Short mmCIF file of C-alpha atoms in Angstrom, two decimals:
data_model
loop_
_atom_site.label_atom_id
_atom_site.label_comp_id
_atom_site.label_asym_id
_atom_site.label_seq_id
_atom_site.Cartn_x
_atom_site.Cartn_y
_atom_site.Cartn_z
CA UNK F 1 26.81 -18.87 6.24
CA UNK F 2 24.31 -16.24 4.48
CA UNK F 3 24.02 -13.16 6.46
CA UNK F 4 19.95 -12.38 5.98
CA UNK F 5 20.66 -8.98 7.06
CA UNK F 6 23.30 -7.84 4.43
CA UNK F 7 21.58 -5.78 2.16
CA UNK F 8 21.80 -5.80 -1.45
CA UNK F 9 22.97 -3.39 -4.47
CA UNK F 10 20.50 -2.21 -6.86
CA UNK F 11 20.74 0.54 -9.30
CA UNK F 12 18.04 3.41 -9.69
CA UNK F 13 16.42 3.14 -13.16
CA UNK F 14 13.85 6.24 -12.47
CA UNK F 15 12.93 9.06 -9.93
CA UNK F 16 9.73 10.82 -10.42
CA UNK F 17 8.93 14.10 -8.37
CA UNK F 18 5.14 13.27 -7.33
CA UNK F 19 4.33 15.95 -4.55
CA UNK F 20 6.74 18.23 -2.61
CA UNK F 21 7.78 15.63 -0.03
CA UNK F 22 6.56 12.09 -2.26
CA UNK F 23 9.27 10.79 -4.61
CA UNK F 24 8.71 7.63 -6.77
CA UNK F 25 11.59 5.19 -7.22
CA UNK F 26 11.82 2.45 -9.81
CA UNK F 27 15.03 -0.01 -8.95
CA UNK F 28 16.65 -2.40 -10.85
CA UNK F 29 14.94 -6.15 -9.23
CA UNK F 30 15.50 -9.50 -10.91
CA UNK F 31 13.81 -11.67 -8.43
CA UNK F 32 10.30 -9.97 -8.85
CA UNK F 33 8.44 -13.03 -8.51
CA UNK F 34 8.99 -13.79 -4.92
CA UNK F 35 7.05 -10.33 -4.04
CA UNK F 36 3.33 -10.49 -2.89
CA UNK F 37 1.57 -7.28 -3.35
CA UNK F 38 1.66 -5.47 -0.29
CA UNK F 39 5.25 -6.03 1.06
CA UNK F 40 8.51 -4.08 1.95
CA UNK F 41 11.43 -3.96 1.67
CA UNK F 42 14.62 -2.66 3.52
CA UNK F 43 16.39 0.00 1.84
CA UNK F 44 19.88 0.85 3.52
CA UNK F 45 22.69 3.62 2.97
CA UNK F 46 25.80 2.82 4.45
CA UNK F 47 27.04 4.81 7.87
CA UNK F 48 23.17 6.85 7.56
CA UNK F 49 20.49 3.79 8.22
CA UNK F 50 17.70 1.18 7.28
CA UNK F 51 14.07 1.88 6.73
CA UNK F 52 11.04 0.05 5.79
CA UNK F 53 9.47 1.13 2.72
CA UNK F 54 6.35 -0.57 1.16
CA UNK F 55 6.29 -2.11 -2.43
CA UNK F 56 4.12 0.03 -4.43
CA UNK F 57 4.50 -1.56 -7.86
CA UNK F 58 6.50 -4.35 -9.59
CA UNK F 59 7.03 -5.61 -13.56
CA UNK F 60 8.10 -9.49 -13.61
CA UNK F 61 8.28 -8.53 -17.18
CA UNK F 62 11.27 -5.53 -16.84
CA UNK F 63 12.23 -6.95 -13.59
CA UNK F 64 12.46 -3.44 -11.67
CA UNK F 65 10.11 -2.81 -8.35
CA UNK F 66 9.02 0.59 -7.51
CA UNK F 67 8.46 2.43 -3.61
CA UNK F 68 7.10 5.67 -3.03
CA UNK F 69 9.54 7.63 -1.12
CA UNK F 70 8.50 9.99 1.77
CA UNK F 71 10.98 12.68 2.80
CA UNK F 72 10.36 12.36 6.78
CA UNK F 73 13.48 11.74 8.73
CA UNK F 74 17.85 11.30 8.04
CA UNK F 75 17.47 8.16 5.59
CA UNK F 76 14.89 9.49 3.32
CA UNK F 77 16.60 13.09 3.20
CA UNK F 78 19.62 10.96 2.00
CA UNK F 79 17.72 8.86 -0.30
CA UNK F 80 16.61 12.11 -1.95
CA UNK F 81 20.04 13.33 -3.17
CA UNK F 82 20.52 9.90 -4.75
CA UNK F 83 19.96 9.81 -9.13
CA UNK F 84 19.19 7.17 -11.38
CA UNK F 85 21.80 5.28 -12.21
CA UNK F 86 23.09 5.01 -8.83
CA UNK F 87 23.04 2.14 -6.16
CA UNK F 88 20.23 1.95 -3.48
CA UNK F 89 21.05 -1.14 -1.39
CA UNK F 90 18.17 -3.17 0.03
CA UNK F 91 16.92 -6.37 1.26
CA UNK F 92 13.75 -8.25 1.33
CA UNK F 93 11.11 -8.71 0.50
CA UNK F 94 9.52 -8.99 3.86
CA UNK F 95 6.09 -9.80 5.32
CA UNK F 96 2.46 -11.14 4.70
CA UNK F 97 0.65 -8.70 1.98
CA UNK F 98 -2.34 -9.55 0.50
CA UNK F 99 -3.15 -13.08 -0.68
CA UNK F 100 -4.71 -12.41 -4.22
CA UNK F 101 -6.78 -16.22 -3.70
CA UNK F 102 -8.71 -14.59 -1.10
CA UNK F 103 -10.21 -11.65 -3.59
CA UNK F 104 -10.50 -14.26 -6.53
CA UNK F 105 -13.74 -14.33 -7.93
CA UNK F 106 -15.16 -11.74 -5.53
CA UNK F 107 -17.01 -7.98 -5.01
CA UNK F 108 -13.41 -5.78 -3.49
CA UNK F 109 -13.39 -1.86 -1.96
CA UNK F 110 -10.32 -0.57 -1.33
CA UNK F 111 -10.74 2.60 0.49
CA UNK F 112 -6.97 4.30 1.31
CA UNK F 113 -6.00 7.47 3.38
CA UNK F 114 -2.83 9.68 1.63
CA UNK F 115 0.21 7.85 0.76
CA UNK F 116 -1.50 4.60 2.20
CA UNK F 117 -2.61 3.97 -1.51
CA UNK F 118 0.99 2.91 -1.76
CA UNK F 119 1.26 -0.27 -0.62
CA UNK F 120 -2.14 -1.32 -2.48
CA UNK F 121 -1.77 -0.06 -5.61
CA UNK F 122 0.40 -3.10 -7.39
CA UNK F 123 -2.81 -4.81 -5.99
CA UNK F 124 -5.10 -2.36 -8.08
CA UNK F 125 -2.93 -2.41 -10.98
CA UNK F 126 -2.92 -6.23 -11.42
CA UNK F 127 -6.93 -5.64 -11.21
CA UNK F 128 -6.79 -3.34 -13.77
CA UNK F 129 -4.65 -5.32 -16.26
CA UNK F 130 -6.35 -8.87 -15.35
CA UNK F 131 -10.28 -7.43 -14.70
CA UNK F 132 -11.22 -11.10 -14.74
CA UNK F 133 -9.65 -12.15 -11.24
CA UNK F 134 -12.29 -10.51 -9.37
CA UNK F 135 -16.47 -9.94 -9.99
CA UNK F 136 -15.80 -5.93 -9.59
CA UNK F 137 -13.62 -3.72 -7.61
CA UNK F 138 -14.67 0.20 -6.00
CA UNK F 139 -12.33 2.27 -5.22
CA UNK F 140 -12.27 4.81 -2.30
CA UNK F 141 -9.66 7.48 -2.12
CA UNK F 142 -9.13 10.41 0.48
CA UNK F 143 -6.10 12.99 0.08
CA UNK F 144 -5.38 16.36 2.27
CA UNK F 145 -6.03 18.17 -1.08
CA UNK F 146 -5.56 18.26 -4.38
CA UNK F 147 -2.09 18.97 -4.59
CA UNK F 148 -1.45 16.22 -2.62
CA UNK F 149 -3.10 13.38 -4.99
CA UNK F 150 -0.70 10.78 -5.56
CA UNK F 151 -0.62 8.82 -9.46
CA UNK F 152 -2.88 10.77 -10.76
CA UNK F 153 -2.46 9.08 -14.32
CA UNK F 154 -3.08 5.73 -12.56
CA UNK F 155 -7.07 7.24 -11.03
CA UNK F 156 -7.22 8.40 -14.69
CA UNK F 157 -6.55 4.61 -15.93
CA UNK F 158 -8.30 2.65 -13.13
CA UNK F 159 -11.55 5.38 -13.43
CA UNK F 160 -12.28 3.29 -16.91
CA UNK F 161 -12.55 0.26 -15.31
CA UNK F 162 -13.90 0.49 -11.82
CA UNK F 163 -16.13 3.12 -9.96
CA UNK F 164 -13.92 5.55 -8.28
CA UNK F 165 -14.48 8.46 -5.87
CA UNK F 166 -11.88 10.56 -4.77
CA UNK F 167 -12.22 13.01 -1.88
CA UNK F 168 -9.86 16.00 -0.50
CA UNK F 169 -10.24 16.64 3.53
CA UNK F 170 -10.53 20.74 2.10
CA UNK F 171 -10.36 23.11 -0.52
CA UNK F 172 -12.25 22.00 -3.62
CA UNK F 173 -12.16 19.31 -5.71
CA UNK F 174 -12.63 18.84 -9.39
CA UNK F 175 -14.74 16.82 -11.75
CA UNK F 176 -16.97 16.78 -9.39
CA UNK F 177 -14.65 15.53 -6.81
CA UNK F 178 -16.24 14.83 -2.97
CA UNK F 179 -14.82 17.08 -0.37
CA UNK F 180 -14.48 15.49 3.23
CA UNK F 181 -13.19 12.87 4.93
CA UNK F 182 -13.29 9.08 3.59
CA UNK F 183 -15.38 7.67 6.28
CA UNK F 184 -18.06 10.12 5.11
CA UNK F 185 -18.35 8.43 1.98
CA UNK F 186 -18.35 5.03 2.97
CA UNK F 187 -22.22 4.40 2.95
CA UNK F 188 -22.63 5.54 -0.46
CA UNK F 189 -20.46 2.67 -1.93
CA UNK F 190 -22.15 0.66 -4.35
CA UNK F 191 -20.81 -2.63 -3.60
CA UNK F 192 -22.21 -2.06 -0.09
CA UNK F 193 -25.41 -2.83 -2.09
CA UNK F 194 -24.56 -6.26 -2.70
CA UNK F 195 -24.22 -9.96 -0.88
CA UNK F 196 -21.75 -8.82 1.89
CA UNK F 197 -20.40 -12.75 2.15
CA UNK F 198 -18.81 -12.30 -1.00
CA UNK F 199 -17.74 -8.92 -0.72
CA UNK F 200 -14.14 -8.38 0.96
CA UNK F 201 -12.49 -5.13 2.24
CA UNK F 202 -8.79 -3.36 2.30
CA UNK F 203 -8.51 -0.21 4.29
CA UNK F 204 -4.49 1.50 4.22
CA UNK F 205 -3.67 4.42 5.56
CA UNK F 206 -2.95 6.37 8.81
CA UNK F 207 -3.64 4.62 12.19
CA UNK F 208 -6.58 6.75 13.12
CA UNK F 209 -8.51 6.65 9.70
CA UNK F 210 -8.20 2.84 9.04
CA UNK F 211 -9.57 2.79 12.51
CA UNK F 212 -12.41 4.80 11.95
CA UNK F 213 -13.11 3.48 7.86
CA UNK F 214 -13.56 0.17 9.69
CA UNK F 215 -16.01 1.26 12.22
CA UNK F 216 -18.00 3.08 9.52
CA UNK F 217 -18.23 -0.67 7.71
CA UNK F 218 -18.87 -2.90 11.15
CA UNK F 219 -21.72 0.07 11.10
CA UNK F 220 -23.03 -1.30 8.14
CA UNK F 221 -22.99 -5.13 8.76
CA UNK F 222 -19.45 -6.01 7.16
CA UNK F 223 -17.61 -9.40 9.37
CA UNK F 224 -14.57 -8.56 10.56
CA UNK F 225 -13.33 -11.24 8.75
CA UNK F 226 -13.96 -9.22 5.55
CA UNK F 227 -11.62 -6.46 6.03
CA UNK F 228 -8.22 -5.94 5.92
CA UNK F 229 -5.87 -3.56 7.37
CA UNK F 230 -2.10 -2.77 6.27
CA UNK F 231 0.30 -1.51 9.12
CA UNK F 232 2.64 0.97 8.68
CA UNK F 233 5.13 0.05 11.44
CA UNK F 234 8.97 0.94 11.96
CA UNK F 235 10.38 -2.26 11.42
CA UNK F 236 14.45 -2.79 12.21
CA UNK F 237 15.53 -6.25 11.71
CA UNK F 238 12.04 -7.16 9.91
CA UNK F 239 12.71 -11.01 10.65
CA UNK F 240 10.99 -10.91 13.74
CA UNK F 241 14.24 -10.32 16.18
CA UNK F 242 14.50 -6.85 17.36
CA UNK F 243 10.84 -6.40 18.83
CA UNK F 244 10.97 -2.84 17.32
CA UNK F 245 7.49 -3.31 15.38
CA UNK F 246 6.04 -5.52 18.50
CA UNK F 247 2.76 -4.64 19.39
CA UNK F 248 1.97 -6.95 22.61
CA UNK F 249 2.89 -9.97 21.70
CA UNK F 250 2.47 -9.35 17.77
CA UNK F 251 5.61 -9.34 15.55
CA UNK F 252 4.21 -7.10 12.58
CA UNK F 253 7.18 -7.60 10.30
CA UNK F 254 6.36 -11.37 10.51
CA UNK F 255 2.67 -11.42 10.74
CA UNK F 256 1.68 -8.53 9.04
CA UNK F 257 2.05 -5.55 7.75
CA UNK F 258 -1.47 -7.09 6.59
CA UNK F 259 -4.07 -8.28 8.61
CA UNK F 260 -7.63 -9.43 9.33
CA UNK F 261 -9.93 -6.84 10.81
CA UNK F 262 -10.46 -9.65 13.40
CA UNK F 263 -6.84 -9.47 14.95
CA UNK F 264 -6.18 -6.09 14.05
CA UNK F 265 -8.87 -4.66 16.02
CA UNK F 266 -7.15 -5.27 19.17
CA UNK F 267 -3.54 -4.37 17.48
CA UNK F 268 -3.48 -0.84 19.78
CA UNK F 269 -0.01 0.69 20.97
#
């Protein structure tokens, strides 16, 4: 019988230093086509522990997958000393993401908060190369500062193709970067200008600002079925087992990490 849980070896093509504490991994993948944007996986290292890290961007082409890395706790200080060319064993991938025939054909905003670009950009990139899929896409992007700006060459890239604004919580920006917090700069979108039944929203980030992003668009007029929220959970078994991610009577490894504004709203701990 297949054991779901046993994790799988995969070597390390590439680590890139982006901030301090932010390391990006490509890994060795051959089965990229089964991954939705918007999923995780489970990365393991033997006798130190499992955690859940989201899918930031995939090649079907190259077959590798890459995650953005966080140093916050005893796996991810261990992940850190790892190279390239060395095994990072991992299984998935798990989860709902985002279901690109919902944004087909339609006005998208994708406002994120920090490192919660993560799980959406392999959404934004497949935008980028494939402008076609959708009528237009804005982008909305809050950091702490500017040191902490994540794929900076990516803004550059996606800047040519879609309006982006990029804010820092302090300190100053540059080219005319915004300074303050995201939800202050939610009114000013353009798309906001247009039909809102065929406009849809993603909002990923921390708790508190996807919480408050999405009040700032109810303000506005936008359904909740419009807008779409990616949860950041501590998942264990991520097959809907352990109850670890379990809010009431929500599995969010199962049913999420994405999900319409319309359940999420009452998704509180």
């Amino acid at each position: 019988m297949e054991n779901i849980l046993l994790p799988e070896p995969h070597k390390i093509l590439n680590i890139t230093k982006m901030t301090d504490l932010e390391w990006l991994f490509r890994v060795e993948y051959k089965e990229v086509s089964k991954i939705q944007f918007g999923q995780f996986m489970q990365i393991s290292l033997p006798k130190v522990g499992e955690c859940p890290i989201s899918i930031t961007n995939f090649s079907v082409e190259e077959n590798w997958i890459e995650f953005l890395i966080r140093k916050v706790g005893i796996v991810t200080d261990e992940l850190f000393k790892l190279k390239p060319g060395t095994i990072m064993p991992m299984r998935g991938p798990y989860g709902k993401g985002f279901n690109l025939e919902n944004y087909k054909g339609k006005n998208v905003i994708v406002v994120t908060g920090g490192s919660g670009l993560a799980p959406v950009r392999s959404f934004i990139d497949y935008m980028y190369k494939h402008p076609e899929t959708v009528k237009s896409l804005e982008l909305l992007f809050g950091f702490k500062d500017m040191e902490s700006v994540l794929f900076k060459e990516d803004l550059l890239n996606w800047r040519e193709k879609f309006q982006l604004t990029l804010t820092v919580d302090k300190g100053c920006g540059i080219d005319g970067e915004c300074v303050g917090l995201v939800t202050e700069y939610v009114p000013q979108l353009q798309l906001l200008r247009k039909d809102f039944n065929d406009l849809e929203i993603i909002i990923v980030g921390p708790p508190v600002m996807m919480k408050y992003t999405a009040l700032e668009f109810k303000k506005i007029g936008i359904p909740d079925e419009n807008i779409w929220l990616s949860f950041e959970r501590k998942m264990s078994c991520a097959i809907g087992k352990c109850g670890h991610c379990r809010i009431d009577e929500t599995y969010v490894c199962l049913e999420g990490p994405v999900f319409n504004y319309s359940k999420a709203k009452d998704l509180v701990d």
